[in-house]
Coordinates of C-alpha atoms and ligand atoms in Angstrom, one line a residue:
M29 CA 188.8 316.0 175.9
P30 CA 185.3 316.3 178.0
N31 CA 183.2 313.1 178.5
T32 CA 180.0 312.2 177.7
V33 CA 177.3 311.8 180.3
I34 CA 174.0 310.7 180.5
V35 CA 172.0 313.5 182.2
G36 CA 168.6 312.7 181.8
T37 CA 166.0 309.7 180.4
G38 CA 162.8 309.6 179.6
F39 CA 160.2 306.7 178.3
Y40 CA 157.1 306.5 176.8
I41 CA 154.8 303.4 176.7
P42 CA 151.8 303.1 174.7
E43 CA 148.2 302.2 177.4
K44 CA 146.8 299.3 175.2
I45 CA 148.1 296.0 176.8
Y46 CA 148.1 292.5 175.2
D47 CA 148.1 289.7 177.9
N48 CA 149.5 286.1 177.5
A49 CA 145.6 285.4 177.6
Y50 CA 145.0 288.0 174.7
M51 CA 147.4 286.0 172.5
E52 CA 146.2 282.5 173.5
S53 CA 142.8 283.9 171.9
I54 CA 144.1 285.0 168.0
V55 CA 147.1 282.7 167.9
D56 CA 147.7 278.7 168.5
T57 CA 149.8 279.1 171.6
N58 CA 149.3 279.1 175.3
D59 CA 150.8 281.2 178.9
E60 CA 152.9 278.1 179.4
W61 CA 154.7 278.1 176.1
I62 CA 155.5 281.8 176.2
T63 CA 156.2 282.5 179.8
R64 CA 158.7 279.4 179.7
R65 CA 160.2 279.8 176.4
T66 CA 160.8 283.8 176.7
G67 CA 159.4 285.2 180.1
I68 CA 157.3 287.5 178.6
K69 CA 154.0 288.0 180.1
E70 CA 152.6 291.5 178.3
R71 CA 153.3 293.3 175.7
H72 CA 152.1 297.1 175.0
V73 CA 150.8 298.2 171.8
S74 CA 150.6 301.6 170.2
A75 CA 147.1 302.9 169.1
D76 CA 145.9 302.5 165.7
D77 CA 146.8 306.2 165.3
E78 CA 150.0 306.2 167.2
Y79 CA 153.6 305.7 165.1
T80 CA 156.9 306.0 166.0
T81 CA 157.3 309.9 166.4
D82 CA 154.2 310.1 168.2
M83 CA 155.9 308.1 171.1
A84 CA 159.1 309.5 170.7
T85 CA 158.3 313.4 171.2
I86 CA 156.8 312.2 174.3
A87 CA 159.8 310.3 175.7
A88 CA 162.2 312.9 174.5
K89 CA 160.4 316.0 176.2
R90 CA 160.5 313.4 179.5
A91 CA 164.1 313.4 179.0
L92 CA 164.8 316.7 178.4
E93 CA 162.4 317.7 181.5
N94 CA 164.3 315.1 183.8
A95 CA 167.9 316.6 181.9
K96 CA 166.4 320.1 183.5
M97 CA 167.5 321.3 179.8
T98 CA 165.1 322.7 177.1
A99 CA 164.7 321.9 173.5
E100 CA 166.6 324.5 172.2
E101 CA 169.7 323.9 174.0
L102 CA 169.7 320.5 172.2
D103 CA 172.9 320.5 169.1
L104 CA 171.8 317.2 167.6
I105 CA 169.1 314.7 167.8
I106 CA 169.6 311.2 166.3
F107 CA 167.1 308.9 165.8
A108 CA 166.7 304.9 165.8
T109 CA 163.7 302.6 164.4
V110 CA 162.9 299.9 161.8
T111 CA 159.6 301.7 161.6
P112 CA 159.9 304.8 160.7
D113 CA 156.8 306.6 159.9
Y114 CA 158.1 308.2 156.8
F115 CA 161.2 306.8 154.8
C116 CA 161.8 310.6 154.2
P117 CA 161.7 312.8 156.1
S118 CA 163.8 311.5 159.0
C119 CA 162.0 310.8 162.3
A120 CA 164.7 312.5 164.1
C121 CA 163.5 315.7 161.8
V122 CA 159.9 315.2 162.6
V123 CA 160.8 314.9 166.7
Q124 CA 163.2 318.2 166.4
N125 CA 160.1 320.2 164.8
N126 CA 157.7 318.9 167.4
I127 CA 159.9 319.9 170.2
G128 CA 161.1 322.5 169.1
A129 CA 164.7 322.0 168.8
V130 CA 165.3 324.9 166.4
N131 CA 169.5 324.6 167.2
A132 CA 169.8 321.2 166.5
S133 CA 171.1 319.1 163.8
A134 CA 169.1 315.4 163.1
F135 CA 169.0 312.3 161.2
D136 CA 168.2 308.9 161.6
Y137 CA 170.5 305.7 161.8
N138 CA 169.3 302.1 162.1
A139 CA 171.2 299.1 164.0
A140 CA 168.0 297.3 164.8
C141 CA 167.4 296.3 168.2
S142 CA 171.6 297.7 169.4
S143 CA 171.1 300.8 168.2
F144 CA 170.8 302.4 171.8
V145 CA 174.3 301.6 172.2
F146 CA 175.6 302.2 168.7
G147 CA 173.7 305.9 169.6
L148 CA 175.9 306.3 172.9
Q149 CA 179.2 305.5 170.5
I150 CA 178.2 307.9 168.0
A151 CA 177.4 310.8 170.5
D152 CA 180.8 309.8 172.6
S153 CA 182.3 310.7 169.3
F154 CA 180.6 314.2 168.7
I155 CA 181.2 315.1 172.0
R156 CA 184.9 314.1 172.4
S157 CA 185.4 315.7 169.2
E158 CA 183.8 318.5 170.5
T159 CA 181.5 319.1 167.5
Y160 CA 178.2 319.1 169.7
K161 CA 177.6 319.1 173.2
N162 CA 174.1 318.7 173.9
I163 CA 172.9 315.7 172.0
L164 CA 169.3 313.9 172.3
I165 CA 169.5 309.9 171.8
I166 CA 166.1 308.4 170.8
C167 CA 164.9 305.1 170.5
A168 CA 161.8 304.1 168.9
D169 CA 159.6 301.5 167.3
V170 CA 155.9 300.1 166.7
L171 CA 157.1 296.9 166.0
T172 CA 153.4 295.6 166.6
K173 CA 152.5 297.8 163.3
A174 CA 155.1 295.4 161.6
T175 CA 153.9 292.1 163.4
D176 CA 152.0 289.0 161.8
Y177 CA 149.4 288.4 164.2
K178 CA 149.3 284.5 162.4
D179 CA 152.9 283.8 162.9
R180 CA 152.7 282.6 166.5
A181 CA 156.6 282.6 166.4
T182 CA 157.0 286.0 166.3
C183 CA 154.0 288.0 167.2
V184 CA 154.3 286.5 170.9
L185 CA 157.6 288.8 171.1
F186 CA 157.2 292.3 170.0
G187 CA 155.3 295.5 171.8
D188 CA 155.9 299.1 171.3
A189 CA 157.9 301.8 173.2
A190 CA 160.4 304.8 173.2
G191 CA 163.2 305.9 174.5
A192 CA 165.4 308.6 175.0
A193 CA 168.2 309.7 176.4
V194 CA 169.9 313.3 176.7
V195 CA 173.8 313.1 176.8
T196 CA 176.4 316.4 177.3
A197 CA 179.5 316.9 177.4
D198 CA 180.9 317.2 181.2
E199 CA 185.0 318.0 181.9
E200 CA 185.0 316.5 185.3
R201 CA 182.4 313.7 185.2
R202 CA 183.4 310.1 183.7
G203 CA 180.0 309.1 181.8
V204 CA 180.9 307.0 179.0
I205 CA 184.0 304.9 180.0
T206 CA 184.2 303.0 176.5
T207 CA 181.7 301.1 174.0
V208 CA 181.8 298.5 171.3
T209 CA 180.5 297.9 168.5
G210 CA 179.9 295.3 165.8
A211 CA 178.3 293.9 162.9
D212 CA 177.9 290.9 160.9
G213 CA 176.3 291.2 157.6
T214 CA 176.2 287.5 157.0
G215 CA 173.2 287.0 159.0
N216 CA 171.3 289.6 157.3
N217 CA 168.4 287.4 157.0
A218 CA 168.2 286.8 160.3
I219 CA 165.8 289.3 161.4
T220 CA 164.3 291.0 158.0
S221 CA 161.5 293.5 157.4
L222 CA 161.1 294.0 153.3
A223 CA 160.9 297.4 152.0
F224 CA 161.7 297.9 148.9
R225 CA 163.0 294.9 147.8
N226 CA 160.7 292.5 147.6
D227 CA 162.2 289.2 147.6
A228 CA 159.8 287.8 150.5
E229 CA 159.4 284.5 148.6
E230 CA 163.1 283.8 148.8
L231 CA 163.5 284.7 152.0
E232 CA 160.1 282.5 153.1
K233 CA 162.3 279.5 151.1
R234 CA 165.2 280.2 153.0
I235 CA 163.9 280.6 156.8
G236 CA 160.4 279.6 156.7
G237 CA 159.1 283.2 157.2
R238 CA 155.8 284.9 156.5
K239 CA 155.5 287.5 153.3
E240 CA 153.8 290.4 155.3
T241 CA 155.9 291.3 158.0
I242 CA 158.8 290.8 160.1
F243 CA 160.6 287.4 159.4
M244 CA 162.8 285.8 161.8
A245 CA 165.3 282.7 162.5
G246 CA 164.6 282.2 165.9
Q247 CA 167.4 279.5 166.8
A248 CA 169.9 281.4 164.7
V249 CA 169.0 285.3 166.1
M250 CA 169.3 283.0 169.8
K251 CA 172.6 281.3 168.9
F252 CA 174.3 284.5 167.9
A253 CA 172.8 286.6 170.7
V254 CA 174.2 284.5 173.8
K255 CA 177.7 285.0 172.4
A256 CA 177.4 288.5 171.4
M257 CA 176.1 289.8 174.7
A258 CA 178.4 287.8 176.5
D259 CA 181.5 288.7 174.1
A260 CA 180.3 292.3 174.1
S261 CA 180.1 293.1 177.8
D262 CA 183.8 291.2 178.7
M263 CA 185.2 293.3 175.8
V264 CA 184.2 296.9 177.4
L265 CA 185.3 295.5 180.5
K266 CA 188.6 294.6 179.1
K267 CA 189.3 297.6 177.5
A268 CA 188.1 299.5 181.0
G269 CA 190.6 297.0 182.9
L270 CA 187.7 296.3 185.3
T271 CA 186.0 293.2 186.2
Y272 CA 182.2 292.3 186.7
D273 CA 182.8 293.1 190.2
D274 CA 182.9 296.8 189.2
I275 CA 179.9 297.1 187.9
K276 CA 176.4 297.7 189.6
L277 CA 174.1 297.1 186.9
V278 CA 173.8 295.2 183.7
I279 CA 171.1 296.3 181.3
P280 CA 170.8 293.9 178.1
H281 CA 168.7 294.4 175.8
Q282 CA 165.2 292.6 176.3
A283 CA 164.2 289.9 173.8
N284 CA 164.1 287.0 175.3
Y285 CA 164.6 285.4 179.3
R286 CA 166.5 282.0 178.4
I287 CA 169.2 284.6 175.8
V288 CA 169.7 286.5 178.9
D289 CA 169.9 284.1 181.3
S290 CA 172.2 282.0 178.9
A291 CA 174.2 285.0 178.4
I292 CA 174.6 286.1 181.9
R293 CA 176.3 282.4 182.5
R294 CA 178.9 282.7 180.3
M295 CA 179.8 286.5 181.6
G296 CA 179.8 284.6 185.7
I297 CA 177.5 287.2 187.0
E298 CA 174.5 286.8 189.2
K299 CA 171.1 287.6 188.5
E300 CA 170.7 290.3 190.9
K301 CA 172.9 292.1 188.9
V302 CA 171.1 292.4 185.2
F303 CA 167.7 294.6 185.0
L304 CA 164.8 292.8 183.1
H305 CA 161.3 294.4 182.4
L306 CA 160.5 292.0 179.3
E307 CA 157.7 290.4 181.2
K308 CA 155.6 293.3 181.4
F309 CA 157.2 294.9 177.7
G310 CA 158.2 292.0 175.6
N311 CA 161.1 293.0 173.1
T312 CA 160.1 297.0 172.3
S313 CA 163.5 296.5 169.8
A314 CA 166.0 299.4 170.5
S315 CA 164.3 301.2 173.2
C316 CA 164.6 298.5 175.6
I317 CA 167.8 299.1 176.9
P318 CA 167.3 303.2 177.3
V319 CA 163.4 302.4 178.5
A320 CA 165.2 300.1 181.1
L321 CA 167.6 302.5 181.8
A322 CA 165.3 305.1 183.1
E323 CA 163.3 302.4 185.2
A324 CA 166.5 301.7 186.8
A325 CA 167.4 305.4 187.7
E326 CA 163.8 306.1 188.8
Q327 CA 164.0 302.8 190.9
G328 CA 166.9 304.1 192.8
L329 CA 168.8 300.7 191.7
I330 CA 171.7 303.2 190.0
E331 CA 173.1 306.1 191.4
R332 CA 175.4 308.9 189.9
G333 CA 179.2 307.4 190.2
D334 CA 177.2 303.7 189.8
K335 CA 179.1 301.6 186.9
I336 CA 176.9 300.0 184.3
I337 CA 177.1 298.0 181.4
L338 CA 174.4 297.9 178.4
V339 CA 174.2 295.6 176.2
G340 CA 172.9 294.6 173.3
F341 CA 171.9 292.4 170.2
G342 CA 170.2 292.7 167.2
G343 CA 169.2 292.9 163.3
G344 CA 171.5 293.1 161.0
L345 CA 173.3 291.4 162.8
T346 CA 174.7 293.8 165.0
W347 CA 176.0 293.8 168.8
G348 CA 177.4 296.1 171.1
A349 CA 178.1 297.3 174.3
A350 CA 178.9 300.5 176.8
L351 CA 180.7 300.9 179.9
L352 CA 179.9 304.1 181.9
E353 CA 179.7 305.4 185.3
Y354 CA 175.8 307.0 185.6
Ligands
UT7_420 O1 165.5 291.4 169.2 C1 166.3 290.3 168.7 C2 164.8 289.8 167.8 N1 164.9 288.5 168.3 C3 164.8 287.6 169.3 O2 165.8 287.6 170.1 C4 164.1 286.4 169.3 C5 165.5 284.9 169.5 N2 164.6 283.6 169.4 C6 164.1 283.4 170.1 O3 163.4 284.0 171.5 C7 163.3 282.3 170.3 O4 164.0 281.6 169.1 C8 161.7 282.2 170.3 C9 161.2 282.7 171.8 C10 161.4 283.2 169.0 C11 161.5 280.5 169.4 O5 161.8 279.7 170.9 P1 162.4 278.2 170.8 O6 162.8 277.9 172.1 O7 163.9 278.2 169.6 O8 161.0 277.9 170.1 P2 161.6 276.7 168.3 O9 161.5 277.9 167.3 O10 162.6 275.8 168.4 O11 160.2 276.0 168.4 C12 159.7 275.4 169.5 C13 158.1 274.5 168.9 C14 158.0 274.7 167.5 O12 157.0 273.5 167.5 P3 157.6 272.0 166.7 O13 157.9 272.2 165.9 O14 158.7 271.7 168.0 O15 156.2 271.2 167.1 C15 157.6 275.6 167.4 O16 156.1 275.4 166.1 O17 157.8 275.9 169.7 C16 156.5 276.2 168.7 N3 156.3 277.2 168.8 C17 155.0 277.7 169.9 N4 154.4 276.7 170.3 C18 153.4 277.5 171.3 C19 156.9 278.8 168.0 N5 156.4 279.2 169.0 C20 155.1 279.2 169.7 C21 154.3 279.5 170.6 N6 153.3 279.0 171.1 N7 154.2 281.1 170.3

């Protein structure tokens, strides 16, 4: 049975920056509160005419270049977003056309911020069953276009980005060792962005959110996130019969420094083993993990053969972890 190996990563971050000083100028907040409560200093914001698939196309091309693979060699593109350009067609089909992946099947899926881990699990299943060989996983979002800049509790958190990874079937290298994913739909109203069902008033009553854009019950999400990330990481290690001593780097979803700090205390690992970039990008939804993975590789923090854990949580509520030999 072939293994699933990540052979290329790529990402795209838009140019425009909203730093904490800018946030102070538009909403009742301050650098001290944002830094202490979240760890975020800056977030990047897509241009007015820049959408999810524009960013994703660049990230996809970079991942293919990094993998030394042509678009024609792809068998499948899977794409996760909560801010698609259109409900139909899928972002996956738009990018398939943009990059000329003429032989690839393509579809979107959505596990919110946990999506990259879900994507690895989906890709791993297709590769192990020998359905597809070369798969492009893309996570991209323009959360700032769905953010209410009058809501200080959410607007300081989000940034835009796209992250992509090319995975391929490999008989020798180990790659993905194991994955776990899960969902808890009882928390479905903890992070919400409306589409057709227009129950904004009901949600506003329940969690005090705003009508226009993303609703979030921050405290509830934070409580869920700490336990979900620690449990998911512990689970993949247990499944693989490994311990944190075997792990070179943990790459968590980058939502809030306090969430990551509490989660790693539960895991019992030192900060040096954790890769964080949220100070400069904020929470970029599902792209946090693939962007961080690409950066960690670029910075030489992980090398081929190192064992790493990718772990996330998000709306749904969803959670997941992947243990892999990079
Ligand atoms: O990708 C997954 C999606 N989301 C998340 O992971 C978010 C998870 N949650 C969080 O990160 C945190 O809950 C937040 C950062 C959103 C909020 O931090 P918190 O420690 O839970 O603060 P809080 O909501 O309990 O608010 C504490 C105080 C409140 O004031 P009062 O009622 O104590 O007077 C808020 O109104 O802080 C106030 N506050 C702010 N003050 C200055 C909320 N946002 C701000 C702000 N600046 N931006």
